[in-house]
Amino acid sequence: MEQAVSRQSLYQQIMDNPNTQLFYRLINRNRSSQQTSTNCLKINGELNFIPEDQRRSFASYYEDLSVPKEELFDNNYLNLCKIRQQLYEQAMDQSTVEPELFTDTEEANTEKKKFIKFRFSYFLLLSFLHNLLSSNVQRVDDIIIRQMSVNYDNPNSFFSKIREILLKYGLPPIHLLQETLPSKLKWKSLVTKHLNTYWQNTLRDDAESKSTLKHMDTEHLLVGKNHPVWTIFDKTKAEVRKAIIKARIVSGTFILNSDRAKFNQAPSSVCQLCNLSEENISHFLLECPILSNTRITYFQPIKTYVTQHITAEVWHSVFQSKSNIIRLIIDCRHFSQTLRDDKIMNMIETKTREMCYKLYIKRLKLLEAMDG
């Protein structure tokens, strides 16, 4: 008992005032060959000398440690956090500075990171489920059965969340996995396939509902694969700039007068270059007479290249309407059944990227000249 008090006293001294002398004292104590045995424990404020009661107390203590607790935080720290939050809220309410809004790019990057985070967390949960089901330990199996029955309606339980994830992604339910569990490699492959399929369909449905993406081909959207507009073989700054302009056109974020007029940023939606009609994407790519020389210079090679591979008859049959020509320029994957070869479509993408960029530069220079 005295030795225990002495050890506790030394420990407290080290914690309160650590120094070299105390640490050497601790080292010498631990290196001592003296053997001690504990014949008394203080349990619930009472001294206990019976070994069986001591063993039961130790067992009860470690069993209590192994049970998860809801209150695993410091109440004082929690109170400080609440005070800090109140101060933040008061400062925000009293602030006269207008918050800076996120740009479209920042919002898109945030959504992408959130998607990756959720997808990765789901994958980890499903991998952990496979580890549980493949443990071949009877006690683990009993815990699984018990938790599934007890926490069936508890939305915060692990198995309740797993059941929702399996249902959401079209994966086999737990009871079927218990009967026929695939190997770890096959399970990872199955999970990856179902997760990609789900998010691919979600992405496609979301894209098809956006009017700004009406010219983009959504049938070939694949998770983990970039749009062909970013297939740049010569990764120079100039080529990257061309890809950026083309990506804005594909995504419907290339701002023209018709777009500005919708948000009261322009007095009129009429084209400032020709003053003949509304400046929309069709007018910019095919109709504006002021841009005709640039358009002919860069569109004629596209037409020549396509007709060389699909014949002039097919060209006149498929591309007799302006809408199809616009779709060819913006996203040639719309015509993958006609063009067929990926090399042809990659070359068309390169040529249309050049055309869009040259039209953009020509328009920009003319507008700057008009502004003086």
XYZ file of C-alpha atoms in Angstrom:
372
model
C 0.000 0.000 0.000
C 2.828 2.376 0.914
C 4.678 1.515 -2.314
C 1.565 2.266 -4.359
C 1.197 5.633 -2.643
C 4.890 6.319 -3.299
C 4.533 5.492 -7.009
C 1.470 7.706 -7.271
C 3.311 10.523 -5.527
C 6.275 10.246 -7.920
C 3.967 10.192 -10.919
C 2.189 13.327 -9.696
C 5.500 15.130 -9.132
C 6.626 14.334 -12.674
C 3.349 15.574 -14.131
C 3.360 18.774 -12.045
C 7.034 19.684 -12.324
C 8.987 17.497 -14.767
C 12.771 17.674 -14.433
C 15.832 15.558 -15.119
C 16.249 14.421 -11.531
C 12.711 13.029 -11.315
C 13.030 11.219 -14.647
C 16.289 9.546 -13.573
C 14.581 8.584 -10.338
C 11.775 6.978 -12.350
C 14.281 5.115 -14.546
C 16.199 3.783 -11.535
C 12.955 2.667 -9.916
C 11.915 0.738 -13.033
C 15.371 -0.840 -13.398
C 15.292 -2.089 -9.824
C 15.178 -5.869 -9.437
C 12.929 -5.566 -6.407
C 9.801 -7.676 -6.804
C 6.598 -6.448 -5.247
C 3.198 -8.017 -4.951
C -0.099 -6.299 -4.353
C -2.156 -7.882 -1.590
C -4.650 -5.077 -1.167
C -6.845 -3.037 -3.515
C -8.976 -0.040 -2.708
C -12.354 -0.786 -4.315
C -15.162 1.766 -4.086
C -13.416 3.416 -1.153
C -12.936 0.148 0.778
C -9.778 -1.966 1.192
C -10.084 -5.470 -0.236
C -7.597 -8.291 0.551
C -9.472 -11.201 -1.112
C -7.805 -12.260 -4.447
C -11.082 -13.446 -6.021
C -12.800 -10.117 -5.320
C -9.769 -8.297 -6.686
C -9.896 -10.342 -9.925
C -13.601 -9.646 -10.312
C -12.957 -5.932 -9.768
C -10.246 -5.922 -12.443
C -12.546 -7.802 -14.848
C -15.392 -5.381 -14.177
C -13.061 -2.398 -14.646
C -11.733 -3.564 -18.046
C -15.189 -4.619 -19.190
C -16.407 -1.112 -18.424
C -13.483 0.322 -20.412
C -14.359 -1.799 -23.457
C -17.952 -0.529 -23.639
C -18.288 2.602 -25.852
C -19.429 5.687 -23.972
C -21.363 8.596 -25.374
C -19.578 11.152 -23.195
C -15.959 10.878 -24.313
C -15.258 14.586 -24.136
C -14.130 17.113 -21.587
C -17.097 19.132 -20.315
C -14.899 22.163 -19.728
C -13.632 22.015 -23.303
C -17.199 21.634 -24.565
C -18.245 24.750 -22.658
C -15.317 26.664 -24.154
C -16.388 25.549 -27.635
C -19.925 26.792 -26.993
C -18.616 30.156 -25.800
C -16.363 30.412 -28.862
C -19.288 29.611 -31.157
C -21.425 32.301 -29.494
C -18.630 34.846 -29.978
C -18.333 33.898 -33.662
C -22.079 34.269 -34.157
C -22.104 37.665 -32.436
C -19.173 38.830 -34.570
C -20.918 37.679 -37.766
C -24.162 39.439 -36.781
C -22.345 42.695 -36.039
C -20.086 42.561 -39.103
C -20.775 45.161 -41.807
C -18.507 43.510 -44.398
C -20.367 41.704 -47.166
C -19.231 38.082 -47.514
C -17.439 37.180 -50.735
C -19.483 34.732 -52.798
C -17.978 31.506 -54.084
C -17.315 31.311 -57.805
C -18.825 28.571 -59.993
C -15.412 26.900 -60.182
C -15.025 26.870 -56.391
C -18.521 25.416 -55.964
C -17.809 22.745 -58.596
C -14.529 21.797 -56.885
C -16.329 21.579 -53.533
C -18.994 19.290 -54.984
C -16.298 17.125 -56.574
C -14.406 16.794 -53.279
C -17.647 16.007 -51.447
C -18.491 13.315 -54.008
C -15.031 11.738 -53.689
C -15.251 11.860 -49.879
C -18.691 10.187 -49.775
C -17.723 7.580 -52.348
C -14.519 6.740 -50.464
C -16.304 6.535 -47.084
C -18.952 4.208 -48.544
C -16.228 2.029 -50.019
C -14.493 1.779 -46.626
C -17.744 0.833 -44.872
C -18.465 -1.890 -47.421
C -14.891 -3.209 -47.142
C -15.279 -3.338 -43.363
C -18.559 -5.237 -43.783
C -16.758 -7.880 -45.862
C -14.072 -8.190 -43.177
C -16.764 -8.794 -40.543
C -18.648 -11.376 -42.597
C -15.463 -13.251 -43.529
C -14.003 -13.374 -40.002
C -15.226 -16.961 -39.328
C -15.329 -16.156 -35.605
C -18.487 -17.358 -33.889
C -18.523 -14.476 -31.432
C -18.360 -11.950 -34.286
C -21.207 -13.748 -36.063
C -23.282 -13.622 -32.873
C -22.622 -9.889 -32.511
C -23.682 -9.299 -36.136
C -26.956 -11.182 -35.638
C -27.636 -9.391 -32.355
C -26.865 -5.922 -33.724
C -29.002 -6.499 -36.818
C -31.974 -7.491 -34.666
C -31.560 -4.949 -31.859
C -30.622 -1.902 -33.971
C -32.812 -2.623 -36.983
C -34.675 0.696 -36.660
C -31.768 2.721 -35.270
C -30.642 5.078 -38.079
C -27.327 5.744 -36.306
C -26.262 2.100 -36.061
C -23.612 0.643 -38.356
C -25.806 -2.112 -39.788
C -28.699 0.258 -40.413
C -26.406 2.507 -42.457
C -24.920 -0.490 -44.262
C -28.391 -1.761 -45.148
C -29.250 1.637 -46.672
C -25.982 1.729 -48.635
C -26.481 -1.791 -50.012
C -30.022 -0.903 -51.087
C -28.966 2.450 -52.565
C -26.258 0.956 -54.776
C -28.120 -2.219 -55.724
C -25.772 -4.568 -53.843
C -26.855 -7.891 -52.271
C -28.450 -7.583 -48.782
C -26.559 -8.765 -45.713
C -28.447 -12.052 -45.299
C -27.506 -13.100 -48.853
C -23.890 -12.095 -48.291
C -23.841 -14.245 -45.150
C -24.940 -17.235 -47.227
C -22.650 -16.717 -50.231
C -19.870 -14.224 -49.580
C -17.666 -13.417 -52.608
C -13.909 -13.219 -52.275
C -12.399 -9.917 -51.191
C -11.142 -9.173 -54.716
C -14.530 -9.921 -56.303
C -16.308 -7.895 -53.602
C -14.114 -4.838 -54.268
C -14.728 -5.197 -57.988
C -18.494 -5.548 -57.444
C -18.625 -2.531 -55.102
C -16.593 -0.372 -57.496
C -18.817 -1.337 -60.416
C -22.079 -0.601 -58.572
C -20.828 2.678 -57.082
C -19.590 3.884 -60.475
C -22.836 2.857 -62.171
C -24.952 4.669 -59.583
C -22.990 7.921 -59.731
C -22.685 7.703 -63.500
C -26.470 7.481 -63.879
C -26.944 10.238 -61.284
C -24.473 12.465 -63.117
C -26.141 11.766 -66.464
C -29.650 12.470 -65.143
C -28.435 15.677 -63.512
C -26.688 16.787 -66.720
C -29.748 16.074 -68.870
C -31.874 18.270 -66.612
C -29.570 21.289 -67.109
C -30.480 23.545 -70.033
C -26.911 24.856 -70.180
C -25.681 21.347 -71.058
C -28.119 20.758 -73.921
C -25.296 20.663 -76.502
C -23.131 18.240 -74.528
C -23.370 14.505 -75.182
C -24.394 12.862 -71.902
C -24.526 9.266 -73.141
C -20.754 8.911 -72.922
C -20.292 10.387 -69.456
C -18.079 8.017 -67.481
C -16.956 8.243 -63.853
C -13.205 8.765 -63.684
C -12.849 9.691 -67.373
C -12.302 13.251 -68.549
C -14.349 14.853 -71.300
C -12.514 14.748 -74.684
C -12.197 18.543 -74.574
C -9.343 17.939 -72.119
C -7.596 15.419 -74.374
C -4.612 17.643 -75.140
C -1.607 16.006 -76.787
C 0.544 19.155 -76.864
C 0.161 20.447 -73.308
C 1.335 24.015 -73.893
C -0.252 27.095 -72.320
C -1.847 27.996 -75.650
C -3.512 24.583 -75.990
C -4.739 24.700 -72.395
C -6.306 28.130 -73.039
C -8.097 26.704 -76.083
C -9.401 23.806 -73.991
C -10.653 26.205 -71.299
C -12.650 28.260 -73.833
C -14.058 25.107 -75.444
C -14.957 23.661 -72.019
C -16.925 26.818 -71.218
C -18.834 26.430 -74.482
C -19.508 22.729 -73.814
C -20.692 23.423 -70.254
C -22.876 26.366 -71.285
C -20.896 28.879 -69.215
C -19.529 30.844 -72.178
C -21.245 34.197 -71.583
C -22.766 36.011 -74.566
C -25.134 38.987 -74.725
C -28.224 36.778 -74.559
C -26.937 35.397 -71.242
C -26.066 38.826 -69.859
C -29.505 40.168 -70.754
C -31.143 37.410 -68.705
C -29.370 38.653 -65.597
C -29.690 42.385 -66.387
C -25.975 42.733 -67.036
C -26.529 44.004 -70.584
C -29.183 46.406 -71.900
C -29.842 44.219 -74.926
C -29.333 40.628 -76.056
C -28.496 41.782 -79.609
C -24.991 41.057 -80.920
C -22.766 44.109 -80.459
C -20.702 43.237 -83.531
C -23.404 43.041 -86.208
C -26.512 44.405 -84.432
C -28.642 42.021 -86.513
C -29.955 39.393 -84.097
C -29.675 37.916 -80.631
C -26.164 36.862 -79.699
C -26.497 33.243 -78.598
C -24.228 30.257 -79.166
C -25.720 29.558 -82.599
C -25.161 33.164 -83.696
C -21.595 33.136 -82.352
C -20.563 29.853 -83.988
C -22.442 29.973 -87.316
C -24.276 33.205 -88.091
C -22.503 36.437 -87.135
C -21.317 37.971 -90.458
C -18.525 39.925 -88.773
C -16.894 36.622 -87.773
C -17.467 34.950 -91.162
C -13.847 35.103 -92.379
C -12.521 33.488 -89.204
C -15.356 30.944 -89.288
C -14.685 29.900 -92.900
C -10.937 29.659 -92.282
C -11.315 27.157 -89.456
C -14.597 25.379 -90.226
C -13.782 24.412 -93.815
C -10.915 22.083 -92.737
C -13.323 20.408 -90.289
C -15.875 19.771 -93.022
C -13.193 18.506 -95.414
C -11.765 16.137 -92.804
C -15.185 14.711 -91.879
C -16.292 14.194 -95.501
C -13.049 12.332 -96.206
C -14.071 9.716 -93.648
C -17.866 9.538 -94.026
C -18.358 10.691 -97.679
C -20.071 13.871 -98.876
C -23.444 12.117 -99.133
C -23.453 11.217 -95.454
C -22.376 14.765 -94.580
C -25.318 16.295 -96.441
C -27.657 13.736 -94.899
C -26.532 14.114 -91.280
C -25.335 17.716 -91.115
C -27.891 19.541 -93.222
C -29.339 21.276 -90.133
C -27.612 23.998 -88.120
C -28.411 22.232 -84.858
C -26.371 19.171 -85.872
C -23.458 21.316 -87.030
C -23.497 23.083 -83.653
C -23.509 19.708 -81.892
C -20.605 18.563 -84.090
C -18.579 21.648 -83.175
C -19.386 21.575 -79.461
C -19.325 17.806 -78.801
C -18.741 15.477 -81.746
C -19.474 12.412 -79.579
C -23.141 12.979 -80.490
C -22.225 11.343 -83.811
C -20.099 8.463 -82.533
C -22.245 5.996 -84.519
C -21.529 7.936 -87.714
C -17.883 8.789 -87.091
C -17.128 5.515 -85.249
C -13.340 5.867 -84.993
C -11.986 7.472 -81.788
C -9.005 8.854 -83.701
C -11.352 10.705 -86.049
C -13.325 12.170 -83.145
C -10.118 13.204 -81.353
C -8.967 15.025 -84.484
C -12.358 16.725 -84.875
C -12.185 17.765 -81.223
C -8.757 19.311 -81.806
C -9.936 21.213 -84.891
C -13.171 22.469 -83.293
C -11.230 23.536 -80.212
C -9.045 25.654 -82.495
C -12.079 27.119 -84.262
C -13.868 28.098 -81.035
C -10.747 29.728 -79.665
C -10.085 31.758 -82.820
C -13.705 32.959 -82.897
C -13.414 33.935 -79.237
C -10.179 35.893 -79.813
C -11.581 37.641 -82.907
C -14.758 38.653 -81.056
C -12.766 39.860 -78.050
C -10.449 42.040 -80.163
C -13.363 43.586 -82.067
C -15.220 44.424 -78.846
C -12.084 45.958 -77.340
C -11.609 48.060 -80.489
C -15.217 49.252 -80.259
C -14.712 50.299 -76.652
C -11.739 52.374 -77.726
